PDB file of C-alpha atoms in Angstrom:
ATOM      1  CA  MET A  81      -0.020  -0.109   0.037  1.00  0.00           C
ATOM      2  CA  THR A  82       1.196   3.355  -0.990  1.00  0.00           C
ATOM      3  CA  VAL A  83       0.190   6.647   0.605  1.00  0.00           C
ATOM      4  CA  PRO A  84       1.869   9.577  -1.211  1.00  0.00           C
ATOM      5  CA  ASP A  85       3.254  12.850  -0.059  1.00  0.00           C
ATOM      6  CA  LEU A  86       0.766  15.563  -0.735  1.00  0.00           C
ATOM      7  CA  ARG A  87       2.068  19.587  -0.249  1.00  0.00           C
ATOM      8  CA  THR A  88       0.480  22.762  -0.194  1.00  0.00           C
ATOM      9  CA  ALA A  89       1.224  26.135   0.097  1.00  0.00           C
ATOM     10  CA  ARG A  90       1.944  25.656   4.183  1.00  0.00           C
ATOM     11  CA  LEU A  91       1.816  22.169   4.872  1.00  0.00           C
ATOM     12  CA  ARG A  92       2.697  18.524   3.889  1.00  0.00           C
ATOM     13  CA  LEU A  93       0.718  15.446   4.582  1.00  0.00           C
ATOM     14  CA  ARG A  94       2.773  12.141   4.775  1.00  0.00           C
ATOM     15  CA  GLY A  95       2.039   8.667   5.829  1.00  0.00           C
ATOM     16  CA  LEU A  96       1.571   8.042   9.467  1.00  0.00           C
ATOM     17  CA  HIS A  97       4.350   6.347  11.223  1.00  0.00           C
ATOM     18  CA  ALA A  98       4.295   4.658  14.423  1.00  0.00           C
ATOM     19  CA  ALA A  99       7.152   7.129  15.399  1.00  0.00           C
ATOM     20  CA  ASP A 100       4.250   9.782  15.219  1.00  0.00           C
ATOM     21  CA  THR A 101       2.345   8.029  18.162  1.00  0.00           C
ATOM     22  CA  GLU A 102       3.406  10.147  20.809  1.00  0.00           C
ATOM     23  CA  ALA A 103       2.872  13.486  18.640  1.00  0.00           C
ATOM     24  CA  ILE A 104      -0.855  12.219  18.011  1.00  0.00           C
ATOM     25  CA  VAL A 105      -1.227  11.416  21.396  1.00  0.00           C
ATOM     26  CA  ARG A 106      -0.006  14.984  22.525  1.00  0.00           C
ATOM     27  CA  ILE A 107      -2.930  16.615  19.749  1.00  0.00           C
ATOM     28  CA  PHE A 108      -5.745  14.332  21.451  1.00  0.00           C
ATOM     29  CA  ALA A 109      -4.536  15.623  25.046  1.00  0.00           C
ATOM     30  CA  ASP A 110      -7.151  18.376  24.871  1.00  0.00           C
ATOM     31  CA  PRO A 111     -10.618  16.982  25.593  1.00  0.00           C
ATOM     32  CA  GLU A 112     -12.193  19.191  23.034  1.00  0.00           C
ATOM     33  CA  MET A 113     -10.722  17.157  20.479  1.00  0.00           C
ATOM     34  CA  SER A 114     -12.755  14.348  21.391  1.00  0.00           C
ATOM     35  CA  ARG A 115     -15.826  16.542  22.018  1.00  0.00           C
ATOM     36  CA  PHE A 116     -17.730  14.991  18.535  1.00  0.00           C
ATOM     37  CA  LEU A 117     -16.285  11.414  19.008  1.00  0.00           C
ATOM     38  CA  ALA A 118     -17.543   8.468  20.335  1.00  0.00           C
ATOM     39  CA  THR A 119     -14.615   7.835  22.182  1.00  0.00           C
ATOM     40  CA  ASP A 120     -12.222  10.014  24.638  1.00  0.00           C
ATOM     41  CA  LEU A 121      -8.860  10.160  23.058  1.00  0.00           C
ATOM     42  CA  SER A 122      -7.566  12.393  25.555  1.00  0.00           C
ATOM     43  CA  ASP A 123      -6.942   9.133  27.619  1.00  0.00           C
ATOM     44  CA  PRO A 124      -3.188   8.075  26.240  1.00  0.00           C
ATOM     45  CA  ALA A 125      -4.075   4.727  26.096  1.00  0.00           C
ATOM     46  CA  ARG A 126      -7.051   4.883  23.925  1.00  0.00           C
ATOM     47  CA  CYS A 127      -5.393   7.243  21.604  1.00  0.00           C
ATOM     48  CA  ARG A 128      -2.544   4.934  20.956  1.00  0.00           C
ATOM     49  CA  ALA A 129      -4.686   1.910  20.302  1.00  0.00           C
ATOM     50  CA  SER A 130      -6.498   4.477  18.026  1.00  0.00           C
ATOM     51  CA  VAL A 131      -3.314   5.243  16.044  1.00  0.00           C
ATOM     52  CA  ALA A 132      -2.284   1.618  16.175  1.00  0.00           C
ATOM     53  CA  ARG A 133      -5.201   0.851  14.245  1.00  0.00           C
ATOM     54  CA  ARG A 134      -4.506   3.272  11.758  1.00  0.00           C
ATOM     55  CA  LEU A 135      -1.202   1.726  11.259  1.00  0.00           C
ATOM     56  CA  SER A 136      -2.654  -1.642  10.800  1.00  0.00           C
ATOM     57  CA  TYR A 137      -4.666   0.171   7.581  1.00  0.00           C
ATOM     58  CA  ALA A 138      -4.100  -2.234   4.504  1.00  0.00           C
ATOM     59  CA  GLY A 139      -6.565  -0.828   1.887  1.00  0.00           C
ATOM     60  CA  PRO A 140      -6.301   0.590  -1.854  1.00  0.00           C
ATOM     61  CA  ASP A 141      -3.249   2.295  -2.634  1.00  0.00           C
ATOM     62  CA  GLY A 142      -3.406   5.805  -2.582  1.00  0.00           C
ATOM     63  CA  THR A 143      -5.695   5.636   0.512  1.00  0.00           C
ATOM     64  CA  GLY A 144      -4.942   5.718   4.195  1.00  0.00           C
ATOM     65  CA  HIS A 145      -3.834   7.817   7.137  1.00  0.00           C
ATOM     66  CA  TRP A 146      -1.735  11.115   7.072  1.00  0.00           C
ATOM     67  CA  VAL A 147      -0.138  13.034   9.403  1.00  0.00           C
ATOM     68  CA  VAL A 148      -0.372  16.907   8.956  1.00  0.00           C
ATOM     69  CA  GLU A 149       3.043  18.543   9.349  1.00  0.00           C
ATOM     70  CA  ARG A 150       3.560  22.341   9.346  1.00  0.00           C
ATOM     71  CA  GLU A 151       7.355  23.451   8.833  1.00  0.00           C
ATOM     72  CA  GLY A 152       8.376  19.596  10.263  1.00  0.00           C
ATOM     73  CA  GLU A 153       5.886  19.466  13.588  1.00  0.00           C
ATOM     74  CA  VAL A 154       3.182  17.296  13.362  1.00  0.00           C
ATOM     75  CA  ILE A 155      -0.080  19.489  13.888  1.00  0.00           C
ATOM     76  CA  GLY A 156      -2.906  17.283  12.771  1.00  0.00           C
ATOM     77  CA  LEU A 157      -4.190  13.831  11.259  1.00  0.00           C
ATOM     78  CA  ALA A 158      -6.160  12.824   8.149  1.00  0.00           C
ATOM     79  CA  HIS A 159      -7.673  10.101   6.335  1.00  0.00           C
ATOM     80  CA  LEU A 160      -8.704   8.933   3.008  1.00  0.00           C
ATOM     81  CA  ARG A 161     -10.347   5.684   3.103  1.00  0.00           C
ATOM     82  CA  PRO A 162     -13.214   2.952   2.569  1.00  0.00           C
ATOM     83  CA  SER A 163     -16.016   4.005   4.814  1.00  0.00           C
ATOM     84  CA  THR A 164     -16.891   1.862   7.563  1.00  0.00           C
ATOM     85  CA  GLU A 165     -19.920   3.425   8.103  1.00  0.00           C
ATOM     86  CA  LEU A 166     -21.385   3.702   4.509  1.00  0.00           C
ATOM     87  CA  SER A 167     -22.422   0.848   2.506  1.00  0.00           C
ATOM     88  CA  GLY A 168     -21.346   0.640  -1.242  1.00  0.00           C
ATOM     89  CA  ASP A 169     -17.833   0.747  -1.152  1.00  0.00           C
ATOM     90  CA  LEU A 170     -17.571   4.553  -0.676  1.00  0.00           C
ATOM     91  CA  VAL A 171     -14.518   6.342   0.056  1.00  0.00           C
ATOM     92  CA  GLU A 172     -14.685   8.603   3.091  1.00  0.00           C
ATOM     93  CA  THR A 173     -12.316  11.552   4.270  1.00  0.00           C
ATOM     94  CA  GLY A 174     -11.545  13.314   7.762  1.00  0.00           C
ATOM     95  CA  TYR A 175      -9.286  15.464   9.557  1.00  0.00           C
ATOM     96  CA  PHE A 176      -8.351  16.531  13.029  1.00  0.00           C
ATOM     97  CA  LEU A 177      -5.918  19.384  13.743  1.00  0.00           C
ATOM     98  CA  ASP A 178      -4.496  20.952  16.780  1.00  0.00           C
ATOM     99  CA  PRO A 179      -6.575  23.774  18.200  1.00  0.00           C
ATOM    100  CA  ALA A 180      -3.145  25.811  18.828  1.00  0.00           C
ATOM    101  CA  HIS A 181      -2.994  25.887  15.013  1.00  0.00           C
ATOM    102  CA  GLY A 182      -6.834  26.716  14.354  1.00  0.00           C
ATOM    103  CA  GLY A 183      -8.267  29.819  12.897  1.00  0.00           C
ATOM    104  CA  GLN A 184      -5.664  30.234  10.313  1.00  0.00           C
ATOM    105  CA  GLY A 185      -7.453  28.132   7.351  1.00  0.00           C
ATOM    106  CA  LEU A 186      -4.944  25.087   7.717  1.00  0.00           C
ATOM    107  CA  ALA A 187      -7.770  22.373   8.108  1.00  0.00           C
ATOM    108  CA  THR A 188      -9.347  23.433   4.931  1.00  0.00           C
ATOM    109  CA  GLU A 189      -6.023  23.282   3.212  1.00  0.00           C
ATOM    110  CA  ALA A 190      -5.327  19.782   4.274  1.00  0.00           C
ATOM    111  CA  ALA A 191      -8.833  18.810   3.622  1.00  0.00           C
ATOM    112  CA  ASP A 192      -8.633  20.403  -0.015  1.00  0.00           C
ATOM    113  CA  ALA A 193      -5.067  18.320  -0.673  1.00  0.00           C
ATOM    114  CA  LEU A 194      -6.974  15.143  -0.150  1.00  0.00           C
ATOM    115  CA  LEU A 195     -10.039  15.963  -1.970  1.00  0.00           C
ATOM    116  CA  ARG A 196      -7.572  17.193  -5.487  1.00  0.00           C
ATOM    117  CA  HIS A 197      -5.686  13.566  -4.631  1.00  0.00           C
ATOM    118  CA  ALA A 198      -9.013  11.899  -4.551  1.00  0.00           C
ATOM    119  CA  PHE A 199     -10.019  13.475  -7.901  1.00  0.00           C
ATOM    120  CA  ALA A 200      -6.965  13.999  -9.835  1.00  0.00           C
ATOM    121  CA  ALA A 201      -4.810  10.773  -8.778  1.00  0.00           C
ATOM    122  CA  LEU A 202      -7.037   8.267  -7.918  1.00  0.00           C
ATOM    123  CA  GLY A 203     -10.210   9.132 -10.161  1.00  0.00           C
ATOM    124  CA  LEU A 204     -12.806   8.453  -7.399  1.00  0.00           C
ATOM    125  CA  PRO A 205     -16.179   9.351  -8.584  1.00  0.00           C
ATOM    126  CA  ALA A 206     -17.086  10.848  -5.502  1.00  0.00           C
ATOM    127  CA  VAL A 207     -15.649  11.304  -1.563  1.00  0.00           C
ATOM    128  CA  TRP A 208     -17.781  11.334   1.478  1.00  0.00           C
ATOM    129  CA  ALA A 209     -17.623  13.233   4.743  1.00  0.00           C
ATOM    130  CA  LEU A 210     -19.507  12.404   7.989  1.00  0.00           C
ATOM    131  CA  ILE A 211     -19.727  15.578  10.114  1.00  0.00           C
ATOM    132  CA  HIS A 212     -21.094  15.313  13.671  1.00  0.00           C
ATOM    133  CA  GLN A 213     -24.778  17.172  13.589  1.00  0.00           C
ATOM    134  CA  SER A 214     -23.154  19.892  16.105  1.00  0.00           C
ATOM    135  CA  ASN A 215     -19.820  20.431  14.776  1.00  0.00           C
ATOM    136  CA  VAL A 216     -20.832  23.536  12.980  1.00  0.00           C
ATOM    137  CA  ALA A 217     -17.180  24.338  12.110  1.00  0.00           C
ATOM    138  CA  SER A 218     -16.686  21.467  10.275  1.00  0.00           C
ATOM    139  CA  ARG A 219     -19.854  21.503   8.186  1.00  0.00           C
ATOM    140  CA  LYS A 220     -18.936  24.721   7.119  1.00  0.00           C
ATOM    141  CA  LEU A 221     -15.564  23.834   6.105  1.00  0.00           C
ATOM    142  CA  VAL A 222     -16.822  20.927   3.901  1.00  0.00           C
ATOM    143  CA  HIS A 223     -19.412  23.327   2.298  1.00  0.00           C
ATOM    144  CA  ARG A 224     -16.473  25.683   1.612  1.00  0.00           C
ATOM    145  CA  LEU A 225     -15.009  22.960  -0.395  1.00  0.00           C
ATOM    146  CA  GLY A 226     -18.013  22.097  -2.302  1.00  0.00           C
ATOM    147  CA  PHE A 227     -19.465  19.004  -0.314  1.00  0.00           C
ATOM    148  CA  THR A 228     -23.183  18.520  -0.434  1.00  0.00           C
ATOM    149  CA  ASP A 229     -25.620  17.617   2.432  1.00  0.00           C
ATOM    150  CA  VAL A 230     -27.438  14.768   1.387  1.00  0.00           C
ATOM    151  CA  GLY A 231     -28.907  13.697   4.375  1.00  0.00           C
ATOM    152  CA  GLY A 232     -28.218  12.382   7.937  1.00  0.00           C
ATOM    153  CA  GLY A 233     -28.158   9.166  10.177  1.00  0.00           C
ATOM    154  CA  GLU A 234     -26.658   7.722  13.294  1.00  0.00           C
ATOM    155  CA  HIS A 235     -23.025   7.045  12.829  1.00  0.00           C
ATOM    156  CA  TYR A 236     -19.814   6.508  14.759  1.00  0.00           C
ATOM    157  CA  GLY A 237     -22.286   6.342  17.815  1.00  0.00           C
ATOM    158  CA  GLY A 238     -24.229   9.888  17.078  1.00  0.00           C
ATOM    159  CA  PRO A 239     -26.100  12.081  14.854  1.00  0.00           C
ATOM    160  CA  HIS A 240     -24.013  12.952  11.727  1.00  0.00           C
ATOM    161  CA  ARG A 241     -24.713  14.652   8.600  1.00  0.00           C
ATOM    162  CA  VAL A 242     -23.665  12.902   5.095  1.00  0.00           C
ATOM    163  CA  PHE A 243     -21.857  14.921   2.496  1.00  0.00           C
ATOM    164  CA  VAL A 244     -20.813  14.104  -0.833  1.00  0.00           C
ATOM    165  CA  ALA A 245     -18.425  15.748  -3.218  1.00  0.00           C
ATOM    166  CA  LEU A 246     -18.095  15.333  -6.962  1.00  0.00           C
ATOM    167  CA  PRO A 247     -15.201  15.975  -9.292  1.00  0.00           C
ATOM    168  CA  ALA A 248     -15.424  19.536 -11.064  1.00  0.00           C
ATOM    169  CA  ALA A 249     -16.000  19.735 -14.800  1.00  0.00           C
ATOM    170  CA  THR A 250     -13.259  21.985 -15.189  1.00  0.00           C
ATOM    171  CA  GLY A 251     -10.202  20.467 -17.143  1.00  0.00           C
ATOM    172  CA  GLN A 252     -12.517  17.089 -18.051  1.00  0.00           C
ATOM    173  CA  TRP A 253     -12.713  16.351 -21.552  1.00  0.00           C
ATOM    174  CA  HIS A 254     -16.210  17.791 -23.382  1.00  0.00           C
ATOM    175  CA  HIS A 255     -15.771  15.581 -26.569  1.00  0.00           C
ATOM    176  CA  VAL A 256     -13.625  13.899 -29.123  1.00  0.00           C
ATOM    177  CA  GLU A 257     -14.133  14.294 -32.701  1.00  0.00           C
ATOM    178  CA  LEU A 258     -12.794  11.630 -35.281  1.00  0.00           C
ATOM    179  CA  TRP A 259     -13.192  12.457 -38.955  1.00  0.00           C
ATOM    180  CA  VAL A 260     -13.780   9.003 -40.628  1.00  0.00           C
ATOM    181  CA  PRO A 261     -13.462   8.168 -44.500  1.00  0.00           C
ATOM    182  CA  ASP A 262     -16.494   5.829 -44.188  1.00  0.00           C
ATOM    183  CA  LEU A 263     -19.396   6.809 -41.762  1.00  0.00           C
ATOM    184  CA  ALA A 264     -21.125   3.262 -42.170  1.00  0.00           C
ATOM    185  CA  ARG A 265     -17.963   1.243 -41.193  1.00  0.00           C
ATOM    186  CA  ALA A 266     -17.421   3.429 -38.508  1.00  0.00           C
ATOM    187  CA  GLU A 267     -20.915   3.271 -36.941  1.00  0.00           C
ATOM    188  CA  ASP A 268     -20.483  -0.503 -37.186  1.00  0.00           C
ATOM    189  CA  SER A 269     -17.205  -0.603 -35.395  1.00  0.00           C
ATOM    190  CA  PHE A 270     -17.528   2.268 -32.944  1.00  0.00           C
ATOM    191  CA  GLY A 271     -21.106   2.157 -32.774  1.00  0.00           C
ATOM    192  CA  TRP A 272     -21.432  -1.213 -31.557  1.00  0.00           C
ATOM    193  CA  LEU A 273     -18.334  -0.668 -29.023  1.00  0.00           C
ATOM    194  CA  LEU A 274     -19.744   2.208 -27.091  1.00  0.00           C
ATOM    195  CA  THR A 275     -23.206   0.798 -27.045  1.00  0.00           C
ATOM    196  CA  GLU A 276     -21.662  -2.140 -25.323  1.00  0.00           C
ATOM    197  CA  LEU A 277     -19.826  -0.233 -22.826  1.00  0.00           C
ATOM    198  CA  GLY A 278     -22.953   1.816 -21.888  1.00  0.00           C
ATOM    199  CA  TRP A 279     -22.864   4.806 -24.031  1.00  0.00           C
ATOM    200  CA  ARG A 280     -26.025   6.141 -26.224  1.00  0.00           C
ATOM    201  CA  GLU A 281     -26.473   7.835 -29.150  1.00  0.00           C
ATOM    202  CA  HIS A 282     -26.311  11.523 -28.725  1.00  0.00           C
ATOM    203  CA  GLN A 283     -26.842  13.638 -31.795  1.00  0.00           C
ATOM    204  CA  ARG A 284     -27.146  12.514 -35.825  1.00  0.00           C
ATOM    205  CA  TRP A 285     -26.709  14.645 -38.543  1.00  0.00           C
ATOM    206  CA  ARG A 286     -26.177  14.035 -42.338  1.00  0.00           C
ATOM    207  CA  ASP A 287     -22.388  13.434 -42.102  1.00  0.00           C
ATOM    208  CA  GLY A 288     -22.281  12.322 -38.419  1.00  0.00           C
ATOM    209  CA  VAL A 289     -23.222  10.529 -35.061  1.00  0.00           C
ATOM    210  CA  SER A 290     -22.377  10.976 -31.739  1.00  0.00           C
ATOM    211  CA  TRP A 291     -22.282   8.720 -28.665  1.00  0.00           C
ATOM    212  CA  LYS A 292     -22.542  10.250 -24.661  1.00  0.00           C
ATOM    213  CA  LEU A 293     -21.660   8.613 -21.707  1.00  0.00           C
ATOM    214  CA  GLY A 294     -21.696  10.931 -18.544  1.00  0.00           C
ATOM    215  CA  ALA A 295     -20.789  14.373 -19.394  1.00  0.00           C
ATOM    216  CA  GLY A 296     -18.377  13.779 -22.559  1.00  0.00           C
ATOM    217  CA  TYR A 297     -19.377  11.965 -25.905  1.00  0.00           C
ATOM    218  CA  LEU A 298     -17.432  10.848 -28.756  1.00  0.00           C
ATOM    219  CA  VAL A 299     -18.339  11.916 -32.590  1.00  0.00           C
ATOM    220  CA  VAL A 300     -17.498  10.335 -35.991  1.00  0.00           C
ATOM    221  CA  GLU A 301     -18.027  12.213 -38.681  1.00  0.00           C
ATOM    222  CA  GLN A 302     -17.670  11.818 -42.572  1.00  0.00           C
ATOM    223  CA  SER A 303     -17.242  15.698 -43.056  1.00  0.00           C
ATOM    224  CA  PRO A 304     -17.051  17.039 -46.718  1.00  0.00           C
ATOM    225  CA  ALA A 305     -14.090  19.085 -45.502  1.00  0.00           C
ATOM    226  CA  LEU A 306     -12.049  15.768 -45.127  1.00  0.00           C
ATOM    227  CA  THR A 307      -8.499  16.097 -47.332  1.00  0.00           C
ATOM    228  CA  GLY A 308      -7.769  12.370 -47.074  1.00  0.00           C
ATOM    229  CA  ALA A 309      -8.887   9.056 -47.181  1.00  0.00           C
ATOM    230  CA  VAL A 310      -6.747   7.057 -44.614  1.00  0.00           C
ATOM    231  CA  HIS A 311      -6.076   7.142 -41.052  1.00  0.00           C
ATOM    232  CA  ASP A 312      -2.457   6.410 -40.284  1.00  0.00           C
ATOM    233  CA  ARG A 313      -2.329   5.803 -36.011  1.00  0.00           C
ATOM    234  CA  CYS A 314       1.450   6.233 -35.860  1.00  0.00           C
ATOM    235  CA  ALA A 315       1.459   9.380 -37.827  1.00  0.00           C
ATOM    236  CA  PRO A 316       1.582  12.920 -35.874  1.00  0.00           C
ATOM    237  CA  GLY A 317      -2.223  13.499 -34.556  1.00  0.00           C
ATOM    238  CA  LEU A 318      -4.708  10.715 -32.688  1.00  0.00           C
ATOM    239  CA  ASN A 319      -2.997   7.144 -31.965  1.00  0.00           C
ATOM    240  CA  HIS A 320      -6.003   5.992 -29.794  1.00  0.00           C
ATOM    241  CA  VAL A 321      -8.775   6.142 -27.553  1.00  0.00           C
ATOM    242  CA  ALA A 322      -8.601   4.329 -24.433  1.00  0.00           C
ATOM    243  CA  LEU A 323     -12.017   3.258 -23.021  1.00  0.00           C
ATOM    244  CA  HIS A 324     -12.547   1.752 -19.213  1.00  0.00           C
ATOM    245  CA  ALA A 325     -14.258  -1.752 -19.697  1.00  0.00           C
ATOM    246  CA  GLY A 326     -14.959  -3.008 -16.668  1.00  0.00           C
ATOM    247  CA  SER A 327     -13.372  -6.356 -14.919  1.00  0.00           C
ATOM    248  CA  PRO A 328     -10.679  -8.476 -17.131  1.00  0.00           C
ATOM    249  CA  GLU A 329     -13.164 -10.854 -17.382  1.00  0.00           C
ATOM    250  CA  ARG A 330     -15.388  -8.271 -19.423  1.00  0.00           C
ATOM    251  CA  VAL A 331     -12.234  -6.955 -21.377  1.00  0.00           C
ATOM    252  CA  GLY A 332     -11.919 -10.653 -22.863  1.00  0.00           C
ATOM    253  CA  GLU A 333     -15.221 -10.969 -23.859  1.00  0.00           C
ATOM    254  CA  LEU A 334     -15.375  -7.852 -25.803  1.00  0.00           C
ATOM    255  CA  ALA A 335     -12.202  -8.204 -27.359  1.00  0.00           C
ATOM    256  CA  GLN A 336     -13.630 -11.616 -28.450  1.00  0.00           C
ATOM    257  CA  ALA A 337     -16.976 -10.263 -29.575  1.00  0.00           C
ATOM    258  CA  ALA A 338     -15.511  -7.356 -31.561  1.00  0.00           C
ATOM    259  CA  LEU A 339     -14.188  -9.660 -33.878  1.00  0.00           C
ATOM    260  CA  ALA A 340     -17.696  -9.528 -35.722  1.00  0.00           C
ATOM    261  CA  HIS A 341     -17.981  -6.088 -35.570  1.00  0.00           C
ATOM    262  CA  GLY A 342     -15.280  -4.994 -37.771  1.00  0.00           C
ATOM    263  CA  TRP A 343     -12.273  -5.005 -34.883  1.00  0.00           C
ATOM    264  CA  ARG A 344      -9.642  -6.990 -35.262  1.00  0.00           C
ATOM    265  CA  PRO A 345      -6.577  -7.614 -32.379  1.00  0.00           C
ATOM    266  CA  LEU A 346      -3.416  -5.557 -32.220  1.00  0.00           C
ATOM    267  CA  PHE A 347      -0.384  -6.853 -30.350  1.00  0.00           C
ATOM    268  CA  ALA A 348      -2.305 -10.260 -29.743  1.00  0.00           C
ATOM    269  CA  GLU A 349       1.111 -11.872 -28.861  1.00  0.00           C
ATOM    270  CA  ARG A 350       1.321  -9.866 -25.859  1.00  0.00           C
ATOM    271  CA  TYR A 351      -2.415  -9.680 -24.668  1.00  0.00           C
ATOM    272  CA  PRO A 352      -3.783  -8.692 -21.771  1.00  0.00           C
ATOM    273  CA  HIS A 353      -0.201  -7.203 -20.701  1.00  0.00           C
ATOM    274  CA  ALA A 354       1.094  -5.067 -24.068  1.00  0.00           C
ATOM    275  CA  GLY A 355       0.846  -2.012 -21.886  1.00  0.00           C
ATOM    276  CA  GLY A 356       3.063  -3.277 -19.023  1.00  0.00           C
ATOM    277  CA  ALA A 357       3.104  -6.202 -16.291  1.00  0.00           C
ATOM    278  CA  ASP A 358       0.454  -4.153 -14.171  1.00  0.00           C
ATOM    279  CA  HIS A 359      -1.654  -3.059 -16.995  1.00  0.00           C
ATOM    280  CA  TYR A 360      -4.582  -5.230 -18.454  1.00  0.00           C
ATOM    281  CA  ALA A 361      -6.274  -4.375 -21.484  1.00  0.00           C
ATOM    282  CA  ALA A 362      -6.940  -5.343 -25.070  1.00  0.00           C
ATOM    283  CA  TYR A 363      -5.514  -3.233 -27.972  1.00  0.00           C
ATOM    284  CA  LEU A 364      -8.144  -3.392 -31.892  1.00  0.00           C
ATOM    285  CA  GLU A 365      -8.506  -1.823 -34.688  1.00  0.00           C
ATOM    286  CA  ASN A 366     -10.842  -1.028 -37.110  1.00  0.00           C
ATOM    287  CA  ALA A 367     -11.014  -1.240 -40.907  1.00  0.00           C
ATOM    288  CA  ASP A 368     -10.355   2.340 -41.263  1.00  0.00           C
ATOM    289  CA  GLY A 369      -6.974   2.012 -39.148  1.00  0.00           C
ATOM    290  CA  PHE A 370      -8.502   3.718 -35.858  1.00  0.00           C
ATOM    291  CA  GLU A 371      -7.378   2.094 -32.545  1.00  0.00           C
ATOM    292  CA  VAL A 372      -9.172   1.611 -29.158  1.00  0.00           C
ATOM    293  CA  GLU A 373      -7.647   0.131 -25.764  1.00  0.00           C
ATOM    294  CA  LEU A 374     -10.069  -1.267 -23.534  1.00  0.00           C
ATOM    295  CA  VAL A 375      -8.925  -1.165 -20.150  1.00  0.00           C
ATOM    296  CA  ALA A 376      -9.681  -3.520 -17.142  1.00  0.00           C
ATOM    297  CA  ASP A 377     -10.777  -1.254 -14.188  1.00  0.00           C
ATOM    298  CA  TRP A 378      -8.697  -2.677 -11.068  1.00  0.00           C
ATOM    299  CA  PRO A 379     -10.851  -2.274  -7.913  1.00  0.00           C
ATOM    300  CA  ARG A 380      -8.032  -0.308  -5.702  1.00  0.00           C
ATOM    301  CA  PHE A 381      -9.057   2.612  -8.054  1.00  0.00           C
ATOM    302  CA  THR A 382     -12.388   2.644  -8.895  1.00  0.00           C
ATOM    303  CA  ARG A 383     -14.034   0.749  -5.764  1.00  0.00           C
ATOM    304  CA  PRO A 384     -11.716   1.060  -2.740  1.00  0.00           C
ATOM    305  CA  GLY A 385     -12.477  -1.617  -0.032  1.00  0.00           C
TER     306      GLY A 385
END
């Protein structure tokens, strides 16, 4: 399991180590730190036991427990991990900050670093937070970070509000447009494959058609302005389109079925690891030379837990 270093303008978030135990005990010595917790961690024995449980975490790569440092001093604790309270393999974040460093926006800075890591590095579809009903400061903090209150319930031994944050649209792809020499052939190959992966027809006009999944869509068009009749994936320009295709078993099923829909295998002698030992994918090429890569979704990236 790998917990990466995360840095902000004023903070470093790094993986929790056994050597940090006494620093965490010092932070939780203030009973106010346990005000909204089911367990009073101002008791050093209970706090050490809590740290030990965090140190034994063995979840997905990129998730886990961090200490928050400022100029080399441990001032807090944070986590991003599969929730033990919410069902459905949901990822939850949380943080604790030494009250001596409060009122400076440091908790917001640390929580934002975890949120950006969750979306940009791990590609998570959502991040959840459980905030005690009476913890007004933390509820305001997650609102500032873009979380939405979606309900409440009994969690961690008390009434909590449930918040969720979703990735922002800025910077994500809007659409990709492929100019093709034969629209019918493109529909036969791309249309079948995208439909199998859950895409639906989005728009249609005389020279083209598009399919949509989520916010983005893919266009194939036989434009009157097309200046050539052959696509060379090895020339400057588009090399291939890569698509999440589900489990490794599903990748194999699609790769086999694709042969009846205008696709042929590429790098078959190295299937399914043509992209590397840790990368499971099928590479296909259609009659017009367009390549797609069907990538297996590994649980540690898409469904932690």
